[in-house]
């Protein structure tokens, strides 16, 4: 159902660049309205064959109207490639449509019975016992947390019904960062290279922009929510960081970079939110006290290149920093003083910018390896295992994406410790959002969301994974809604 109209929207998005070339705002309005109409029509319950025929005809008509795409191949070939890329999701949905036994009295999917659930738990135990030590699998006592997640597969967990809303207040300027508030389902913020930050509320409908934070004189490169969501910290190419009150959008303090350099990334210390770590264009990492506006003594260190990405482990004792020359450094963080001690260095790939680092302490019943997720302009998403207390890394596996030049970011799914398996999500220069199962040996792709018309730069889940936000290089932010079970 939904996957077909999602593919229709993807075809429209690719051709959208040909529409009204001198009035780009009309293209945004068109694609938003197109999304609304397709979503409404998807509820009509048209036969699957009719929907697929519409997708094929739509691709042909757009090809005749605007000519072939700039990429090799005809519009019809591109449309067929979209169908193939989403075949897993589409086939799964059609199986439910064609098999009446899979539908309940009201047309909803049946939940798994308790008997089959216990049988599956026994099978999980057998699989767990046969797996090599250190692999990320459900353990023999995972039944309770699996029940919390609905006892569903990864493909079902991350099947999204389509767009919930589209924000375009930053249109034509890249949105490098989008983040839901901590433990919050409906508050979202995004920063833009137009120099502003938007605070958005998704409920009640319709979603609205609550505040636009203005004050930076150049593009905003990064921002972070505090643990209590009462403040945000932002970094900018104007060589300043700013502290904002999220309730009213007021700027509390402006702090200049100690080196007078462009600030490129930031992150809160997870335990002590009075301390924020920033990275700048002069290769330096600084620990800043946001109450005093001063650099912490001993809280600075130099990397080999421009600092593009930062991430703490959950306890806040280890910090990783990535630069534009392909290196990732680990630092020991002194919780009492804020002092940084350089520990390890890993060259991911010489000369390839490290644009994103996400840390996950997988100390749970389902997954036991502390790990790091890294984007490094290699046309791959890299998953590393943290092998010691100093943050040394060992490559575990990689996943194919398109990233060669844009600052693409990725995340771990927040509830994966309650799932069977483990999933990661990343943006990509192919204008799609990709989901990967880190434990699936073959065909790791779980889902692919299509609808952006520019490289997808960042992704963010809300706390219960019911919504996913993605931002792109043209300034569009799409909020995707997970399929209702």
Short mmCIF file of N, CA, C and O in Angstrom, two decimals, residues 307-393:
data_model
loop_
_atom_site.label_atom_id
_atom_site.label_comp_id
_atom_site.label_asym_id
_atom_site.label_seq_id
_atom_site.Cartn_x
_atom_site.Cartn_y
_atom_site.Cartn_z
N UNK A 307 38.15 19.52 12.79
CA UNK A 307 37.36 18.60 13.62
C UNK A 307 35.90 18.65 13.15
O UNK A 307 35.23 19.67 13.29
N UNK A 308 35.42 17.53 12.62
CA UNK A 308 34.09 17.50 12.01
C UNK A 308 33.06 16.74 12.82
O UNK A 308 31.85 16.92 12.62
N UNK A 309 33.48 15.85 13.73
CA UNK A 309 32.53 14.99 14.43
C UNK A 309 33.02 14.70 15.84
O UNK A 309 34.23 14.51 16.06
N UNK A 310 32.08 14.63 16.79
CA UNK A 310 32.38 14.33 18.18
C UNK A 310 31.32 13.39 18.74
O UNK A 310 30.14 13.48 18.38
N UNK A 311 31.74 12.51 19.66
CA UNK A 311 30.77 11.64 20.32
C UNK A 311 31.35 11.10 21.61
O UNK A 311 32.50 10.64 21.64
N UNK A 312 30.56 11.16 22.70
CA UNK A 312 30.92 10.55 23.97
C UNK A 312 30.33 9.14 24.05
O UNK A 312 29.32 8.83 23.40
N UNK A 313 30.95 8.30 24.89
CA UNK A 313 30.27 7.07 25.29
C UNK A 313 29.23 7.45 26.34
O UNK A 313 29.19 8.58 26.84
N UNK A 314 28.35 6.51 26.68
CA UNK A 314 27.24 6.83 27.58
C UNK A 314 27.70 7.32 28.96
O UNK A 314 27.14 8.28 29.49
N UNK A 315 28.72 6.72 29.58
CA UNK A 315 29.15 7.23 30.89
C UNK A 315 29.87 8.57 30.82
O UNK A 315 30.07 9.22 31.85
N UNK A 316 30.31 8.99 29.64
CA UNK A 316 31.01 10.25 29.51
C UNK A 316 32.48 10.19 29.83
O UNK A 316 33.13 11.23 30.01
N UNK A 317 33.05 9.00 29.87
CA UNK A 317 34.48 8.87 30.20
C UNK A 317 35.37 8.80 28.97
O UNK A 317 36.57 8.99 29.05
N UNK A 318 34.78 8.49 27.82
CA UNK A 318 35.53 8.41 26.57
C UNK A 318 34.92 9.36 25.56
O UNK A 318 33.70 9.45 25.43
N UNK A 319 35.77 10.09 24.85
CA UNK A 319 35.34 10.98 23.78
C UNK A 319 36.08 10.60 22.51
O UNK A 319 37.29 10.38 22.52
N UNK A 320 35.32 10.51 21.41
CA UNK A 320 35.94 10.29 20.10
C UNK A 320 35.76 11.55 19.25
O UNK A 320 34.70 12.20 19.30
N UNK A 321 36.78 11.88 18.48
CA UNK A 321 36.73 13.04 17.59
C UNK A 321 37.27 12.63 16.23
O UNK A 321 38.30 11.96 16.13
N UNK A 322 36.57 13.05 15.17
CA UNK A 322 37.00 12.74 13.81
C UNK A 322 37.34 13.99 13.05
O UNK A 322 36.71 15.04 13.24
N UNK A 323 38.33 13.91 12.15
CA UNK A 323 38.74 15.10 11.40
C UNK A 323 38.61 14.88 9.90
O UNK A 323 38.26 13.79 9.43
N UNK A 324 38.94 15.95 9.15
CA UNK A 324 38.74 15.89 7.70
C UNK A 324 39.90 15.22 6.97
O UNK A 324 39.92 15.18 5.74
N UNK A 325 40.86 14.67 7.70
CA UNK A 325 41.97 13.93 7.08
C UNK A 325 41.87 12.43 7.30
O UNK A 325 42.82 11.70 7.04
N UNK A 326 40.72 11.98 7.81
CA UNK A 326 40.48 10.55 7.89
C UNK A 326 40.83 9.90 9.20
O UNK A 326 40.85 8.67 9.28
N UNK A 327 41.12 10.67 10.24
CA UNK A 327 41.52 10.09 11.53
C UNK A 327 40.42 10.23 12.57
O UNK A 327 39.68 11.21 12.59
N UNK A 328 40.36 9.23 13.46
CA UNK A 328 39.50 9.26 14.63
C UNK A 328 40.38 9.12 15.86
O UNK A 328 41.14 8.15 15.98
N UNK A 329 40.29 10.09 16.79
CA UNK A 329 41.06 10.07 18.02
C UNK A 329 40.14 9.76 19.19
O UNK A 329 39.00 10.23 19.24
N UNK A 330 40.65 9.00 20.15
CA UNK A 330 39.92 8.79 21.39
C UNK A 330 40.62 9.55 22.51
O UNK A 330 41.85 9.66 22.53
N UNK A 331 39.81 10.08 23.44
CA UNK A 331 40.33 10.84 24.58
C UNK A 331 39.72 10.30 25.86
O UNK A 331 38.53 9.94 25.89
N UNK A 332 40.52 10.25 26.89
CA UNK A 332 40.01 9.98 28.22
C UNK A 332 39.56 11.29 28.83
O UNK A 332 40.30 12.29 28.81
N UNK A 333 38.35 11.32 29.35
CA UNK A 333 37.77 12.55 29.89
C UNK A 333 37.75 12.45 31.42
O UNK A 333 37.15 11.52 31.98
N UNK A 334 38.38 13.39 32.09
CA UNK A 334 38.39 13.43 33.55
C UNK A 334 37.07 14.04 34.03
O UNK A 334 36.80 15.23 33.79
N UNK A 335 36.27 13.24 34.70
CA UNK A 335 34.93 13.69 35.09
C UNK A 335 34.98 14.82 36.12
O UNK A 335 34.06 15.63 36.18
N UNK A 336 36.03 14.88 36.90
CA UNK A 336 36.11 15.90 37.95
C UNK A 336 36.58 17.24 37.42
O UNK A 336 36.06 18.29 37.83
N UNK A 337 37.53 17.23 36.49
CA UNK A 337 38.15 18.49 36.05
C UNK A 337 37.82 18.89 34.62
O UNK A 337 38.02 20.03 34.23
N UNK A 338 37.34 17.95 33.80
CA UNK A 338 37.11 18.23 32.39
C UNK A 338 38.36 18.13 31.53
O UNK A 338 38.34 18.49 30.34
N UNK A 339 39.43 17.61 32.09
CA UNK A 339 40.68 17.49 31.35
C UNK A 339 40.60 16.38 30.32
O UNK A 339 40.03 15.31 30.57
N UNK A 340 41.19 16.61 29.14
CA UNK A 340 41.26 15.61 28.08
C UNK A 340 42.66 15.01 28.01
O UNK A 340 43.66 15.73 28.05
N UNK A 341 42.71 13.68 27.88
CA UNK A 341 43.99 12.99 27.69
C UNK A 341 43.89 12.15 26.42
O UNK A 341 43.03 11.25 26.33
N UNK A 342 44.74 12.45 25.45
CA UNK A 342 44.69 11.73 24.18
C UNK A 342 45.11 10.28 24.41
O UNK A 342 46.13 10.01 25.07
N UNK A 343 44.32 9.34 23.86
CA UNK A 343 44.59 7.92 24.11
C UNK A 343 44.97 7.18 22.83
O UNK A 343 46.09 6.69 22.71
N UNK A 344 44.07 7.06 21.86
CA UNK A 344 44.30 6.24 20.68
C UNK A 344 44.00 7.05 19.41
O UNK A 344 43.27 8.04 19.43
N UNK A 345 44.59 6.58 18.30
CA UNK A 345 44.29 7.17 17.00
C UNK A 345 44.07 6.05 15.99
O UNK A 345 44.84 5.09 15.95
N UNK A 346 43.00 6.20 15.20
CA UNK A 346 42.72 5.26 14.12
C UNK A 346 42.61 6.05 12.82
O UNK A 346 41.87 7.03 12.75
N UNK A 347 43.38 5.65 11.80
CA UNK A 347 43.25 6.24 10.47
C UNK A 347 42.21 5.42 9.71
O UNK A 347 42.49 4.29 9.28
N UNK A 348 41.01 5.96 9.60
CA UNK A 348 39.94 5.25 8.89
C UNK A 348 40.30 5.11 7.43
O UNK A 348 40.26 4.02 6.86
N UNK A 349 40.66 6.21 6.81
CA UNK A 349 41.14 6.22 5.41
C UNK A 349 41.80 7.56 5.18
O UNK A 349 41.16 8.61 5.35
N UNK A 350 43.04 7.54 4.83
CA UNK A 350 43.81 8.77 4.67
C UNK A 350 43.14 9.72 3.68
O UNK A 350 42.85 9.35 2.53
N UNK A 351 42.86 10.94 4.15
CA UNK A 351 42.29 11.97 3.27
C UNK A 351 40.78 11.93 3.14
O UNK A 351 40.22 12.77 2.43
N UNK A 352 40.11 10.99 3.80
CA UNK A 352 38.64 10.91 3.71
C UNK A 352 38.02 11.52 4.96
O UNK A 352 38.21 11.01 6.07
N UNK A 353 37.28 12.61 4.84
CA UNK A 353 36.73 13.29 6.02
C UNK A 353 35.80 12.39 6.82
O UNK A 353 34.93 11.72 6.26
N UNK A 354 35.99 12.37 8.13
CA UNK A 354 35.09 11.66 9.04
C UNK A 354 33.98 12.62 9.41
O UNK A 354 34.19 13.57 10.17
N UNK A 355 32.78 12.43 8.87
CA UNK A 355 31.70 13.40 9.01
C UNK A 355 30.72 13.07 10.12
O UNK A 355 29.91 13.91 10.50
N UNK A 356 30.76 11.86 10.65
CA UNK A 356 29.82 11.48 11.70
C UNK A 356 30.40 10.38 12.57
O UNK A 356 31.02 9.45 12.05
N UNK A 357 30.19 10.50 13.88
CA UNK A 357 30.54 9.45 14.84
C UNK A 357 29.36 9.30 15.80
O UNK A 357 28.89 10.28 16.38
N UNK A 358 28.88 8.08 15.95
CA UNK A 358 27.84 7.78 16.93
C UNK A 358 28.31 6.62 17.79
O UNK A 358 28.73 5.59 17.26
N UNK A 359 28.24 6.81 19.10
CA UNK A 359 28.67 5.77 20.03
C UNK A 359 27.46 5.10 20.65
O UNK A 359 26.43 5.74 20.91
N UNK A 360 27.60 3.81 20.88
CA UNK A 360 26.53 3.05 21.53
C UNK A 360 27.14 2.04 22.49
O UNK A 360 27.94 1.21 22.08
N UNK A 361 26.79 2.12 23.77
CA UNK A 361 27.26 1.14 24.74
C UNK A 361 26.26 0.00 24.76
O UNK A 361 25.23 0.09 25.44
N UNK A 362 26.56 -1.02 24.02
CA UNK A 362 25.62 -2.13 23.88
C UNK A 362 25.73 -3.10 25.05
O UNK A 362 25.86 -4.30 24.87
N UNK A 363 25.74 -2.60 26.25
CA UNK A 363 25.78 -3.45 27.42
C UNK A 363 24.33 -3.75 27.78
O UNK A 363 23.71 -3.07 28.59
N UNK A 364 23.77 -4.77 27.16
CA UNK A 364 22.38 -5.14 27.35
C UNK A 364 22.25 -6.63 27.15
O UNK A 364 23.20 -7.32 26.79
N UNK A 365 21.04 -7.13 27.38
CA UNK A 365 20.85 -8.56 27.25
C UNK A 365 20.93 -9.02 25.80
O UNK A 365 21.29 -10.15 25.51
N UNK A 366 20.56 -8.12 24.88
CA UNK A 366 20.56 -8.52 23.48
C UNK A 366 21.89 -8.28 22.78
O UNK A 366 22.22 -8.98 21.85
N UNK A 367 22.64 -7.26 23.20
CA UNK A 367 23.82 -6.87 22.45
C UNK A 367 24.90 -6.40 23.41
O UNK A 367 24.67 -5.51 24.22
N UNK A 368 26.06 -6.98 23.27
CA UNK A 368 27.05 -6.81 24.33
C UNK A 368 28.29 -6.02 23.93
O UNK A 368 29.18 -5.83 24.73
N UNK A 369 28.38 -5.59 22.70
CA UNK A 369 29.59 -4.92 22.23
C UNK A 369 29.43 -3.40 22.21
O UNK A 369 28.61 -2.89 21.45
N UNK A 370 30.19 -2.65 23.02
CA UNK A 370 30.23 -1.20 22.80
C UNK A 370 30.77 -0.92 21.40
O UNK A 370 31.76 -1.52 20.98
N UNK A 371 30.09 -0.04 20.66
CA UNK A 371 30.42 0.12 19.24
C UNK A 371 30.36 1.57 18.81
O UNK A 371 29.78 2.42 19.50
N UNK A 372 30.96 1.81 17.66
CA UNK A 372 31.01 3.14 17.06
C UNK A 372 30.56 3.04 15.61
O UNK A 372 30.97 2.13 14.88
N UNK A 373 29.70 3.98 15.20
CA UNK A 373 29.20 4.05 13.84
C UNK A 373 29.82 5.28 13.19
O UNK A 373 29.72 6.38 13.73
N UNK A 374 30.47 5.10 12.03
CA UNK A 374 31.26 6.18 11.43
C UNK A 374 30.92 6.34 9.95
O UNK A 374 30.86 5.37 9.19
N UNK A 375 30.70 7.61 9.54
CA UNK A 375 30.64 7.97 8.12
C UNK A 375 31.95 8.66 7.76
O UNK A 375 32.40 9.55 8.48
N UNK A 376 32.54 8.25 6.63
CA UNK A 376 33.86 8.79 6.29
C UNK A 376 34.06 9.00 4.80
O UNK A 376 35.18 8.86 4.31
N UNK A 377 33.01 9.35 4.06
CA UNK A 377 33.14 9.67 2.62
C UNK A 377 33.84 8.55 1.85
O UNK A 377 34.67 8.80 0.97
N UNK A 378 33.49 7.31 2.16
CA UNK A 378 34.08 6.15 1.49
C UNK A 378 33.05 5.36 0.70
O UNK A 378 33.34 4.24 0.27
N UNK A 379 31.83 5.93 0.55
CA UNK A 379 30.71 5.18 -0.01
C UNK A 379 30.40 3.95 0.82
O UNK A 379 29.92 2.93 0.31
N UNK A 380 30.69 4.05 2.12
CA UNK A 380 30.40 2.97 3.07
C UNK A 380 30.03 3.58 4.42
O UNK A 380 30.54 4.64 4.80
N UNK A 381 29.16 2.88 5.13
CA UNK A 381 28.91 3.15 6.53
C UNK A 381 29.69 2.12 7.33
O UNK A 381 29.58 0.92 7.08
N UNK A 382 30.50 2.56 8.29
CA UNK A 382 31.43 1.68 8.98
C UNK A 382 30.98 1.45 10.42
O UNK A 382 30.64 2.40 11.13
N UNK A 383 31.00 0.19 10.84
CA UNK A 383 30.68 -0.17 12.21
C UNK A 383 31.93 -0.74 12.87
O UNK A 383 32.50 -1.72 12.40
N UNK A 384 32.35 -0.09 13.97
CA UNK A 384 33.55 -0.50 14.69
C UNK A 384 33.19 -1.04 16.07
O UNK A 384 32.23 -0.56 16.71
N UNK A 385 33.96 -1.99 16.54
CA UNK A 385 33.87 -2.49 17.90
C UNK A 385 34.88 -1.74 18.77
O UNK A 385 36.03 -1.56 18.37
N UNK A 386 34.45 -1.29 19.95
CA UNK A 386 35.36 -0.68 20.91
C UNK A 386 36.02 -1.81 21.69
O UNK A 386 35.34 -2.57 22.40
N UNK A 387 37.35 -1.93 21.59
CA UNK A 387 38.02 -3.13 22.09
C UNK A 387 38.71 -2.95 23.43
O UNK A 387 39.14 -3.94 24.03
N UNK A 388 38.86 -1.70 23.92
CA UNK A 388 39.48 -1.54 25.23
C UNK A 388 38.98 -0.26 25.90
O UNK A 388 38.18 0.49 25.34
N UNK A 389 39.45 -0.03 27.11
CA UNK A 389 38.98 1.11 27.90
C UNK A 389 39.56 2.44 27.45
O UNK A 389 39.20 3.49 28.00
N UNK A 390 40.46 2.42 26.47
CA UNK A 390 41.01 3.65 25.92
C UNK A 390 40.39 4.02 24.58
O UNK A 390 40.86 4.93 23.90
N UNK A 391 39.37 3.28 24.18
CA UNK A 391 38.64 3.64 22.96
C UNK A 391 39.25 3.15 21.67
O UNK A 391 38.91 3.67 20.60
N UNK A 392 40.13 2.15 21.73
CA UNK A 392 40.68 1.57 20.50
C UNK A 392 39.55 0.89 19.71
O UNK A 392 38.62 0.33 20.29
N UNK A 393 39.66 0.93 18.40
CA UNK A 393 38.58 0.46 17.53
C UNK A 393 39.04 -0.67 16.62
O UNK A 393 40.18 -0.70 16.17
#
